[in-house]
Amino acid sequence: MIKERVAGYSKSDFETIHKDAKQRFEELKASWLDKLLWTTPARARHLLGTDREKINGYPIFDGTHILAQRSNVAGFLEGNTSPSRPWIRYIHPDKDRNRFAPNREFLDRVTNRALGHLSNSNFYFEAGQFYYDFSVVDTGCHIIKRRGNSVHFYTLQPGSYFILNNAFGEVEMLIREFCLNPKQLTNRYGKKKDGNYDWSMFSQKVKDLYERSNTTAKIECVEIYTRNKDYNPSIPLGGSNRQWTSVVYETGVFAGAGFNNQNYEPNDVKDPKYLEINYYRRRPFVVGKAQGELYGEKGPTTDAIGLIRSLNKKAVSKDIAIEKMLDPTTQGPASIRKSYLTTQARKHIPLDATAAAQGGMRSVYEINPAINALVMDVDDMRRQVEKFYYADFLMFLSNNPKTRTATEAAGVIEEQKSVIGPNLQSLNSTYNVPISEYMLDFTIENDPYIGDIPEDLQGEWIETEFISPFAQAQKAFDLPQINQFVAQWSQIASLIPSAWNNININKLAEIYEDRYQLPAGLNNPATEVEAMMKQAQAQAERQQQLEALPMAADATKKMMEARQISEEQGGDISI
């Protein structure tokens, strides 16, 4: 399709954005490539381009960081975005509204449906790949596509995308590069008229290559996601009046195998042709990243890369030393003929008197490595690598079998989860929140089974509460102290029942509901509890009044009898 401007941008504007974002990434490219080759070489293919044989130049002899990374990915997948248990819950910011049973039931129903949509999609598979990228280059990216009544996630290869942030460090633009051959490109984006492709949306080069059935040439394409400058919130939402937009267009043709090939023919950046234009009501991509100026710059592999190289070097040096010890280069008298030499077991090498006097055969290298010191040094470095990847926390029970009681082990695990907790803040803001908000919007817009929105929630802002194992451990860190306080106070109250008046039972119930993530309706709302307490107090007062009536009647009767006796005797009675 041909358009002079899309979402407030011209074709030249988009290409300027593309080149600027790619240039900024060049500062990190070498670092990313090095870390990927040491950890997940297959994910470095896009960065390597045609130079993919470089992967063989990074043989890994010590797999400590590979195992630690595997534990890290599995731990974060289960502890942060667990596929086997709820990890988010939608709530209203106002506690009273949130505890109101109809509101809570509706929000729980929306939560369950949103988690169901994630389970029915490929999210948890792609999340595992995201955590691999996040643990290596401190950044990972999903593109979210809607497929009818479901969603689909695509995890982009490191180096195939670039980002630009706003003034607050939030990702505002995502630029993605990809290559397709002419047939793939026309099948994906082409539109037919009368049985033939409409070539007006493609460059002349694509048409020529397609007609020649060329399958080796690669068409370089760029997809850019950005905010829609033309969005107007004062008019109805729909069509091109949505907050986000994406465009796809050709940038050139590679005659060879893809990016970084020298035989490249660029397209005219002023040619206003687009392969595809889409508009979205919510941001259709998620970029999770650690602390950093543009991309993430702080993470396990970034911290451990020096140790990873050193361990690999020590593994190589150890193998060389052992080989020289087992099969050494020897030296000795020239009178010992070569035919005498053998390395077979239980063989004899004869020496004459002269050779024996000269010391016989001996090794050229006098190798006597301090094995114990080397093992201790390597073990210490391995433990450090595991700590950088949090593997010592995530694999505590496997690494410490039968060394603690169940209560002690549970306490240590909760403590370790709380240590990981602060490191989840960047994931919460850049990964968890965008995904949960996208699924909330998708569920309310497309799911017919959530029911009618309660009147109390219509037009209200809904928040996300994280209830993953990591989030629960962080939030419930004070539960042991609370339980200890309640247990000790119970002992005091058994002696002095009035001591219970010092504890706010309603507040205690709220704390347990919050820490244990209890379902809707188990605890009554504070307003209902207050009304029930007032009703119970009123009933108690009426009961006291009813119990006092017979006593008052009896006292009145006795008084009247006394007055009558006094009058009969002619005396007075004073009250």
Coordinates of C-alpha atoms in Angstrom, one line a residue:
M1 CA 0.0 0.0 0.0
I2 CA 1.1 3.5 -0.7
K3 CA 0.8 6.2 1.9
E4 CA 2.7 9.5 2.3
R5 CA 2.4 9.5 6.1
V6 CA 1.5 6.9 8.7
A7 CA 0.8 7.7 12.3
G8 CA 2.4 11.1 11.8
Y9 CA 5.6 9.7 10.2
S10 CA 6.9 9.7 6.6
K11 CA 8.9 6.8 5.1
S12 CA 12.0 8.9 5.5
D13 CA 11.2 9.4 9.2
F14 CA 10.8 5.7 9.8
E15 CA 14.1 5.0 8.1
T16 CA 15.9 7.7 10.2
I17 CA 14.5 6.1 13.3
H18 CA 15.7 2.7 12.1
K19 CA 19.3 3.8 11.4
D20 CA 19.5 5.8 14.7
A21 CA 18.3 2.8 16.8
K22 CA 20.7 0.5 15.0
Q23 CA 23.6 2.8 15.5
R24 CA 23.0 3.0 19.2
F25 CA 22.9 -0.8 19.5
E26 CA 26.3 -1.0 17.9
E27 CA 27.9 0.1 21.2
L28 CA 26.6 -3.1 22.8
K29 CA 26.8 -5.5 19.9
A30 CA 30.3 -6.9 20.7
S31 CA 29.4 -7.4 24.4
W32 CA 26.1 -9.2 23.5
L33 CA 27.9 -11.4 20.9
D34 CA 30.6 -12.5 23.4
K35 CA 28.1 -13.3 26.1
L36 CA 25.8 -15.3 23.7
L37 CA 28.7 -17.3 22.3
W38 CA 29.7 -18.3 25.8
T39 CA 26.2 -19.3 27.0
T40 CA 23.7 -19.9 24.2
P41 CA 25.6 -19.9 20.8
A42 CA 22.5 -20.6 18.8
R43 CA 21.0 -17.3 19.8
A44 CA 24.0 -15.4 18.3
R45 CA 23.2 -16.4 14.7
H46 CA 21.6 -13.2 13.8
L47 CA 24.4 -11.1 15.2
L48 CA 27.0 -13.3 13.4
G49 CA 25.2 -13.0 10.0
T50 CA 27.2 -15.0 7.5
D51 CA 30.1 -15.5 9.9
R52 CA 28.4 -18.3 11.7
E53 CA 31.5 -20.5 11.8
K54 CA 32.7 -18.3 14.7
I55 CA 30.5 -20.4 17.0
N56 CA 33.0 -23.2 16.7
G57 CA 35.7 -20.8 18.1
Y58 CA 34.0 -20.8 21.5
P59 CA 34.3 -24.4 22.7
I60 CA 32.9 -24.7 26.3
F61 CA 34.9 -27.1 28.4
D62 CA 33.4 -26.1 31.8
G63 CA 29.7 -26.3 31.9
T64 CA 29.1 -24.7 35.4
H65 CA 27.4 -21.6 33.9
I66 CA 25.3 -23.7 31.5
L67 CA 23.9 -25.7 34.4
A68 CA 23.5 -22.6 36.6
Q69 CA 21.7 -20.8 33.7
R70 CA 19.4 -23.8 33.3
S71 CA 18.5 -23.6 37.0
N72 CA 18.0 -19.8 36.7
V73 CA 15.6 -20.1 33.8
A74 CA 13.6 -23.0 35.4
G75 CA 13.5 -21.2 38.7
F76 CA 12.2 -17.9 37.3
L77 CA 9.7 -19.6 35.0
E78 CA 8.2 -21.4 38.0
G79 CA 8.8 -18.7 40.6
N80 CA 7.8 -15.6 38.6
T81 CA 5.4 -16.6 35.8
S82 CA 4.4 -20.1 36.9
P83 CA 2.4 -22.2 34.4
S84 CA 1.2 -24.5 37.2
R85 CA -0.3 -21.9 39.6
P86 CA -1.7 -18.4 39.5
W87 CA 0.9 -15.6 39.4
I88 CA -1.3 -12.5 39.0
R89 CA -4.6 -11.3 40.4
Y90 CA -6.6 -8.3 39.3
I91 CA -7.8 -6.1 42.1
H92 CA -9.4 -2.7 42.7
P93 CA -7.2 -0.1 44.4
D94 CA -9.9 0.6 47.0
K95 CA -9.8 -2.2 49.6
D96 CA -13.5 -2.0 50.5
R97 CA -14.6 -2.2 46.9
N98 CA -12.1 -5.0 46.3
R99 CA -13.5 -7.0 49.3
F100 CA -17.1 -6.5 48.2
A101 CA -18.1 -10.1 47.2
P102 CA -19.6 -9.3 43.7
N103 CA -16.6 -7.2 42.8
R104 CA -14.1 -9.8 44.1
E105 CA -15.9 -12.7 42.3
F106 CA -15.9 -10.8 39.0
L107 CA -12.2 -9.9 39.3
D108 CA -11.3 -13.5 40.2
R109 CA -13.3 -14.7 37.2
V110 CA -11.4 -12.2 34.9
T111 CA -8.1 -13.4 36.5
N112 CA -8.9 -17.0 35.8
R113 CA -9.9 -16.4 32.2
A114 CA -6.8 -14.3 31.5
L115 CA -4.5 -17.0 33.0
G116 CA -6.5 -19.6 30.9
H117 CA -5.8 -17.6 27.7
L118 CA -2.1 -17.6 28.6
S119 CA -2.1 -21.3 29.2
N120 CA -3.8 -22.0 25.9
S121 CA -1.3 -19.8 24.0
N122 CA 2.4 -20.5 23.6
F123 CA 3.3 -17.9 26.3
Y124 CA 5.0 -20.3 28.8
F125 CA 7.1 -21.8 26.0
E126 CA 8.3 -18.4 24.8
A127 CA 8.7 -17.2 28.4
G128 CA 11.4 -19.8 28.9
Q129 CA 13.3 -18.5 25.9
F130 CA 12.8 -14.9 27.2
Y131 CA 14.4 -15.9 30.5
Y132 CA 17.4 -17.4 28.6
D133 CA 17.9 -14.1 26.8
F134 CA 17.3 -12.0 29.9
S135 CA 19.9 -14.0 31.9
V136 CA 22.5 -13.5 29.1
V137 CA 22.1 -10.1 27.6
D138 CA 19.9 -8.6 30.3
T139 CA 17.1 -7.9 27.8
G140 CA 14.4 -9.9 26.1
C141 CA 11.6 -9.1 23.7
H142 CA 8.2 -10.6 22.8
I143 CA 5.9 -9.5 20.0
I144 CA 2.2 -10.2 20.7
K145 CA -0.1 -11.2 17.8
R146 CA -3.8 -11.8 18.1
R147 CA -5.1 -14.9 16.4
G148 CA -8.9 -14.7 16.5
N149 CA -9.9 -15.3 20.1
S150 CA -6.4 -16.2 21.3
V151 CA -2.9 -14.6 21.5
H152 CA 0.5 -15.7 20.2
F153 CA 3.9 -14.7 21.4
Y154 CA 7.1 -14.4 19.4
T155 CA 10.5 -14.1 21.1
L156 CA 12.9 -12.1 18.9
Q157 CA 16.5 -13.1 18.4
P158 CA 19.0 -10.9 20.2
G159 CA 20.4 -8.4 17.7
S160 CA 17.4 -8.6 15.4
Y161 CA 15.6 -5.8 17.2
F162 CA 16.5 -2.3 18.5
I163 CA 14.6 -0.1 21.0
L164 CA 14.3 3.6 21.7
N165 CA 13.2 4.9 25.2
N166 CA 11.3 8.0 26.3
A167 CA 12.6 10.4 28.9
F168 CA 11.5 8.0 31.7
G169 CA 13.4 5.0 30.3
E170 CA 10.3 3.3 29.1
V171 CA 10.4 1.6 25.7
E172 CA 8.5 3.7 23.1
M173 CA 9.7 2.2 19.9
L174 CA 10.6 -1.3 18.7
I175 CA 12.5 -1.7 15.4
R176 CA 12.8 -5.3 14.1
E177 CA 14.8 -6.5 11.1
F178 CA 14.1 -9.7 9.2
C179 CA 14.8 -11.3 5.8
L180 CA 12.6 -13.3 3.5
N181 CA 13.1 -14.7 0.0
P182 CA 10.9 -13.3 -2.8
K183 CA 8.4 -16.2 -2.6
Q184 CA 8.1 -16.0 1.2
L185 CA 7.6 -12.2 1.1
T186 CA 4.9 -12.3 -1.6
N187 CA 3.1 -15.2 0.2
R188 CA 3.2 -13.3 3.5
Y189 CA 2.3 -9.8 2.4
G190 CA 1.0 -10.1 -1.1
K191 CA -2.6 -9.5 -2.1
K192 CA -4.1 -10.9 -5.2
K193 CA -6.4 -9.3 -7.8
D194 CA -8.0 -11.5 -10.4
G195 CA -5.6 -14.4 -9.4
N196 CA -2.5 -12.2 -9.8
Y197 CA -0.4 -10.5 -7.1
D198 CA -0.8 -6.7 -6.8
W199 CA 2.8 -5.6 -7.4
S200 CA 2.2 -2.0 -6.5
M201 CA 3.1 -2.6 -2.9
F202 CA 6.4 -4.3 -3.7
S203 CA 9.6 -2.9 -5.2
Q204 CA 10.4 -3.7 -8.8
K205 CA 13.4 -5.9 -7.6
V206 CA 11.0 -8.2 -5.7
K207 CA 8.8 -8.6 -8.7
D208 CA 11.8 -9.4 -11.0
L209 CA 13.2 -11.9 -8.5
Y210 CA 9.9 -13.6 -8.0
E211 CA 9.3 -14.0 -11.7
R212 CA 12.7 -15.5 -12.1
S213 CA 12.0 -17.9 -9.3
N214 CA 15.0 -16.7 -7.4
T215 CA 15.1 -18.4 -3.9
T216 CA 18.7 -17.4 -2.8
A217 CA 18.2 -13.6 -2.8
K218 CA 17.0 -12.2 0.5
I219 CA 14.7 -9.2 0.9
E220 CA 15.6 -7.1 4.0
C221 CA 12.5 -5.8 5.7
V222 CA 12.0 -3.6 8.7
E223 CA 9.0 -3.6 11.1
I224 CA 8.6 -0.6 13.4
Y225 CA 6.2 -0.4 16.4
T226 CA 5.6 3.1 17.7
R227 CA 2.9 5.3 19.3
N228 CA 0.4 6.8 16.9
K229 CA 0.9 10.5 16.8
D230 CA -2.5 11.0 15.0
Y231 CA -4.4 9.2 17.8
N232 CA -7.2 11.4 19.1
P233 CA -8.8 10.3 22.4
S234 CA -11.8 12.6 21.9
I235 CA -13.2 10.6 19.0
P236 CA -14.4 7.0 19.1
L237 CA -11.7 4.3 19.2
G238 CA -11.3 2.2 16.0
G239 CA -9.7 2.0 12.6
S240 CA -6.6 4.1 12.5
N241 CA -7.5 6.0 15.6
R242 CA -5.7 3.7 18.0
Q243 CA -2.8 4.4 20.3
W244 CA -0.2 2.2 18.7
T245 CA 0.8 1.4 15.1
S246 CA 3.2 -0.8 13.2
V247 CA 4.5 -0.6 9.6
V248 CA 6.5 -3.1 7.5
Y249 CA 8.5 -2.1 4.5
E250 CA 11.4 -3.2 2.4
T251 CA 14.9 -1.7 2.8
G252 CA 16.9 -3.6 0.2
V253 CA 17.9 -6.8 -1.4
F254 CA 20.8 -9.1 -0.5
A255 CA 22.1 -11.2 -3.3
G256 CA 23.7 -13.6 -0.8
A257 CA 22.6 -15.2 2.4
G258 CA 21.3 -12.4 4.5
F259 CA 22.4 -9.5 6.8
N260 CA 25.9 -8.3 6.7
N261 CA 26.3 -9.6 3.1
Q262 CA 28.4 -7.1 1.0
N263 CA 26.3 -7.5 -2.1
Y264 CA 23.4 -5.3 -1.0
E265 CA 21.1 -3.1 -3.0
P266 CA 19.2 -0.5 -0.9
N267 CA 15.8 0.8 -1.7
D268 CA 14.8 4.4 -2.1
V269 CA 13.9 5.6 1.4
K270 CA 11.5 8.2 0.0
D271 CA 9.4 5.5 -1.8
P272 CA 6.1 5.6 0.2
K273 CA 5.3 1.8 -0.1
Y274 CA 4.4 -0.3 2.9
L275 CA 3.9 -4.0 2.9
E276 CA 1.7 -3.8 6.0
I277 CA 0.2 -1.2 8.3
N278 CA -1.6 -2.2 11.6
Y279 CA -3.1 -0.3 14.5
Y280 CA -3.5 -1.4 18.1
R281 CA -5.3 -0.2 21.2
R282 CA -2.5 -1.5 23.5
R283 CA 1.2 -1.8 23.0
P284 CA 1.8 -5.0 21.0
F285 CA 5.2 -5.8 22.3
V286 CA 7.0 -6.4 25.6
V287 CA 10.6 -5.6 26.3
G288 CA 11.8 -6.9 29.6
K289 CA 15.1 -5.5 30.7
A290 CA 17.4 -5.1 33.7
Q291 CA 18.8 -1.8 35.0
G292 CA 20.5 0.2 32.2
E293 CA 20.5 3.3 30.2
L294 CA 18.9 1.9 27.0
Y295 CA 19.1 -1.8 27.1
G296 CA 19.7 -3.9 30.2
E297 CA 23.2 -3.7 31.5
K298 CA 23.2 -5.7 34.8
G299 CA 22.5 -9.4 35.0
P300 CA 23.9 -12.9 35.8
T301 CA 26.1 -13.4 32.7
T302 CA 27.3 -9.8 32.7
D303 CA 28.5 -10.3 36.3
A304 CA 29.9 -13.8 35.8
I305 CA 31.5 -13.5 32.3
G306 CA 35.0 -13.1 33.8
L307 CA 34.6 -16.2 35.9
I308 CA 33.2 -18.1 33.0
R309 CA 36.2 -17.4 30.8
S310 CA 38.6 -18.2 33.7
L311 CA 36.9 -21.6 34.5
N312 CA 37.0 -22.5 30.8
K313 CA 40.7 -21.6 30.7
K314 CA 41.5 -23.6 33.8
A315 CA 39.6 -26.6 32.4
V316 CA 41.8 -26.5 29.3
S317 CA 45.0 -26.0 31.3
K318 CA 44.1 -28.9 33.5
D319 CA 43.5 -31.2 30.6
I320 CA 46.9 -30.2 29.1
A321 CA 48.7 -30.8 32.4
I322 CA 47.1 -34.2 32.8
E323 CA 47.9 -35.2 29.2
K324 CA 51.6 -34.2 29.7
M325 CA 51.7 -36.3 32.9
L326 CA 50.2 -39.4 31.3
D327 CA 52.0 -39.1 28.0
P328 CA 55.0 -36.9 28.6
T329 CA 57.7 -35.7 26.2
T330 CA 60.9 -37.6 27.3
Q331 CA 64.6 -37.0 27.1
G332 CA 67.6 -39.2 27.8
P333 CA 70.9 -40.5 26.5
A334 CA 71.3 -40.8 22.8
S335 CA 72.4 -44.4 23.2
I336 CA 68.8 -45.4 23.9
R337 CA 67.4 -46.5 20.6
K338 CA 64.0 -45.3 19.6
S339 CA 62.9 -48.9 19.1
Y340 CA 63.3 -49.5 22.8
L341 CA 60.7 -46.9 23.8
T342 CA 57.2 -48.1 24.7
T343 CA 54.3 -46.8 26.7
Q344 CA 52.6 -50.1 27.1
A345 CA 52.0 -51.6 30.6
R346 CA 54.3 -54.3 32.0
K347 CA 57.0 -53.6 29.3
H348 CA 60.8 -53.4 30.0
I349 CA 63.1 -50.8 28.5
P350 CA 66.7 -52.0 28.7
L351 CA 69.4 -49.5 29.7
D352 CA 73.2 -50.0 29.3
A353 CA 75.5 -48.8 32.0
T354 CA 76.2 -45.5 30.4
A355 CA 72.5 -44.7 30.0
A356 CA 71.7 -45.8 33.5
A357 CA 74.5 -43.6 34.9
Q358 CA 73.1 -40.6 33.0
G359 CA 69.7 -41.1 34.7
G360 CA 67.9 -42.9 32.0
M361 CA 64.7 -41.6 30.5
R362 CA 62.9 -38.7 32.1
S363 CA 60.2 -36.2 31.3
V364 CA 61.1 -32.9 29.6
Y365 CA 58.5 -31.1 31.8
E366 CA 58.6 -31.7 35.6
I367 CA 54.9 -31.3 36.1
N368 CA 53.7 -31.5 39.7
P369 CA 50.4 -29.5 39.8
A370 CA 48.9 -28.7 43.2
I371 CA 45.8 -30.6 42.6
N372 CA 44.1 -29.8 45.9
A373 CA 44.7 -26.1 45.6
L374 CA 43.4 -26.2 42.0
V375 CA 40.3 -28.1 42.9
M376 CA 39.6 -25.7 45.8
D377 CA 40.1 -22.7 43.5
V378 CA 37.8 -24.1 40.8
D379 CA 35.1 -25.0 43.4
D380 CA 35.2 -21.5 44.8
M381 CA 34.8 -20.0 41.3
R382 CA 31.9 -22.4 40.5
R383 CA 30.1 -21.4 43.7
Q384 CA 30.4 -17.7 42.7
V385 CA 29.0 -18.4 39.2
E386 CA 26.0 -20.3 40.8
K387 CA 25.4 -17.3 43.1
F388 CA 25.4 -14.9 40.2
Y389 CA 22.7 -17.0 38.6
Y390 CA 20.9 -17.6 41.9
A391 CA 21.3 -21.3 41.3
D392 CA 22.4 -21.9 44.9
F393 CA 19.0 -20.4 46.0
L394 CA 16.9 -22.1 43.4
M395 CA 18.5 -25.5 43.9
F396 CA 18.8 -25.5 47.7
L397 CA 17.0 -28.7 48.4
S398 CA 18.8 -30.6 45.7
N399 CA 22.2 -29.4 46.9
N400 CA 21.4 -29.9 50.6
P401 CA 19.6 -33.3 51.0
K402 CA 18.8 -34.4 54.5
T403 CA 20.8 -31.7 56.2
R404 CA 17.9 -29.8 57.8
T405 CA 14.5 -30.5 59.2
A406 CA 11.5 -29.7 57.1
T407 CA 10.7 -26.6 59.1
E408 CA 14.3 -25.4 58.7
A409 CA 14.4 -26.1 55.0
A410 CA 11.1 -24.2 54.5
G411 CA 12.5 -21.3 56.4
V412 CA 15.7 -21.2 54.4
I413 CA 13.8 -21.4 51.1
E414 CA 11.5 -18.6 52.1
E415 CA 14.5 -16.5 53.1
Q416 CA 16.2 -17.2 49.8
K417 CA 13.1 -16.3 47.8
S418 CA 13.0 -13.0 49.6
V419 CA 16.6 -12.4 48.6
I420 CA 15.7 -12.9 44.9
G421 CA 12.6 -10.6 45.4
P422 CA 14.4 -7.3 45.1
N423 CA 15.9 -8.4 41.8
L424 CA 12.4 -8.9 40.4
Q425 CA 11.6 -5.2 40.4
S426 CA 12.9 -4.6 36.9
L427 CA 11.0 -7.7 35.7
N428 CA 7.8 -6.5 37.4
S429 CA 7.8 -3.1 35.7
T430 CA 9.1 -4.0 32.3
Y431 CA 7.8 -7.6 31.8
N432 CA 5.1 -8.7 34.3
V433 CA 3.0 -5.6 34.3
P434 CA 2.8 -5.1 30.5
I435 CA 1.8 -8.8 30.0
S436 CA -0.8 -8.7 32.7
E437 CA -2.3 -5.4 31.5
Y438 CA -2.4 -6.7 27.9
M439 CA -4.2 -9.9 29.0
L440 CA -6.6 -7.9 31.1
D441 CA -7.5 -5.7 28.1
F442 CA -7.7 -8.8 25.8
T443 CA -9.9 -10.7 28.2
I444 CA -12.4 -7.9 28.9
E445 CA -12.6 -7.1 25.2
N446 CA -12.9 -10.6 23.7
D447 CA -14.0 -13.1 26.4
P448 CA -17.8 -13.6 26.6
Y449 CA -17.6 -15.8 29.7
I450 CA -16.5 -13.1 32.2
G451 CA -20.1 -11.9 32.7
D452 CA -21.4 -8.4 33.2
I453 CA -19.1 -5.9 34.8
P454 CA -20.5 -4.9 38.2
E455 CA -21.8 -1.4 38.4
D456 CA -19.3 -0.6 41.2
L457 CA -16.4 -1.4 38.8
Q458 CA -17.5 0.3 35.6
G459 CA -15.1 3.0 34.5
E460 CA -12.8 2.1 37.4
W461 CA -9.0 1.6 37.2
I462 CA -8.0 -2.1 37.8
E463 CA -4.5 -3.0 39.1
T464 CA -2.4 -6.1 39.0
E465 CA -1.3 -7.8 42.2
F466 CA 1.5 -10.4 41.8
I467 CA 1.0 -13.6 43.7
S468 CA 3.8 -15.8 42.2
P469 CA 5.9 -17.8 44.6
F470 CA 8.6 -15.2 44.6
A471 CA 6.1 -12.4 45.2
Q472 CA 4.4 -14.3 48.0
A473 CA 7.6 -15.1 49.7
Q474 CA 8.5 -11.4 49.6
K475 CA 5.1 -10.3 50.9
A476 CA 4.8 -13.0 53.6
F477 CA 8.2 -12.4 55.0
D478 CA 6.6 -11.1 58.3
L479 CA 4.2 -14.0 58.7
P480 CA 6.5 -16.0 61.1
Q481 CA 6.6 -13.0 63.5
I482 CA 2.9 -12.5 63.2
N483 CA 2.2 -16.2 64.0
Q484 CA 4.6 -16.1 66.9
F485 CA 2.9 -13.0 68.3
V486 CA -0.6 -14.6 68.0
A487 CA 0.7 -17.9 69.7
Q488 CA 2.2 -16.0 72.6
W489 CA -0.8 -13.8 73.0
S490 CA -3.1 -16.9 73.0
Q491 CA -1.2 -18.2 76.1
I492 CA -1.7 -14.9 77.9
A493 CA -5.4 -14.8 76.9
S494 CA -5.9 -18.3 78.3
L495 CA -5.0 -16.8 81.7
I496 CA -6.6 -13.4 81.2
P497 CA -9.5 -13.6 78.6
S498 CA -9.8 -9.8 78.4
A499 CA -6.3 -9.8 76.8
W500 CA -8.0 -10.6 73.4
N501 CA -9.4 -7.0 73.5
N502 CA -5.9 -5.8 72.7
I503 CA -5.8 -7.5 69.3
N504 CA -7.6 -6.1 66.3
I505 CA -9.2 -9.3 65.0
N506 CA -10.4 -7.6 61.8
K507 CA -6.9 -6.4 61.0
L508 CA -5.5 -9.8 61.7
A509 CA -8.0 -11.4 59.3
E510 CA -7.1 -8.8 56.6
I511 CA -3.3 -9.6 57.0
Y512 CA -3.9 -13.4 56.6
E513 CA -6.1 -12.8 53.6
D514 CA -3.5 -10.7 52.0
R515 CA -0.4 -12.9 52.8
Y516 CA -2.1 -16.2 52.0
Q517 CA -3.9 -14.9 48.9
L518 CA -7.3 -16.2 50.1
P519 CA -10.2 -16.6 47.6
A520 CA -13.1 -14.2 47.4
G521 CA -15.8 -14.4 50.1
L522 CA -13.8 -16.2 52.7
N523 CA -13.4 -13.0 54.8
N524 CA -16.3 -10.6 55.2
P525 CA -15.8 -7.0 54.1
A526 CA -14.9 -4.5 56.9
T527 CA -18.2 -2.7 56.4
E528 CA -20.2 -5.9 56.9
V529 CA -18.1 -6.9 59.9
E530 CA -18.8 -3.5 61.5
A531 CA -22.5 -3.8 60.8
M532 CA -22.6 -7.3 62.3
M533 CA -20.7 -6.1 65.4
K534 CA -23.2 -3.2 65.9
Q535 CA -26.1 -5.6 65.4
A536 CA -24.6 -8.0 68.0
Q537 CA -24.1 -5.2 70.4
A538 CA -27.7 -3.9 70.0
Q539 CA -29.0 -7.5 70.6
A540 CA -26.9 -7.8 73.7
E541 CA -28.2 -4.6 75.1
R542 CA -31.8 -5.7 74.4
Q543 CA -31.1 -9.0 76.0
Q544 CA -29.8 -7.2 79.1
Q545 CA -33.0 -5.1 79.2
L546 CA -35.2 -8.1 78.9
E547 CA -33.2 -9.9 81.7
A548 CA -33.6 -6.8 83.9
L549 CA -37.4 -6.5 83.4
P550 CA -38.3 -9.4 85.9
M551 CA -36.0 -8.0 88.5
A552 CA -37.5 -4.5 88.1
A553 CA -41.1 -5.9 88.2
D554 CA -40.2 -7.9 91.4
A555 CA -38.7 -4.9 93.0
T556 CA -41.8 -2.8 92.2
K557 CA -44.1 -5.5 93.5
K558 CA -42.2 -5.7 96.8
M559 CA -42.3 -1.9 97.1
M560 CA -46.1 -1.8 96.5
E561 CA -46.6 -4.6 99.1
A562 CA -44.4 -2.7 101.6
R563 CA -46.3 0.5 101.0
Q564 CA -49.7 -1.3 101.5
I565 CA -48.5 -2.8 104.8
S566 CA -47.3 0.5 106.0
E567 CA -50.6 2.2 105.2
E568 CA -52.5 -0.5 107.0
Q569 CA -50.4 0.0 110.1
G570 CA -50.8 3.8 109.9
G571 CA -47.1 4.4 109.4
D572 CA -45.0 6.0 106.6
I573 CA -42.5 4.4 104.3
S574 CA -39.8 6.5 102.7
I575 CA -38.1 5.5 99.6

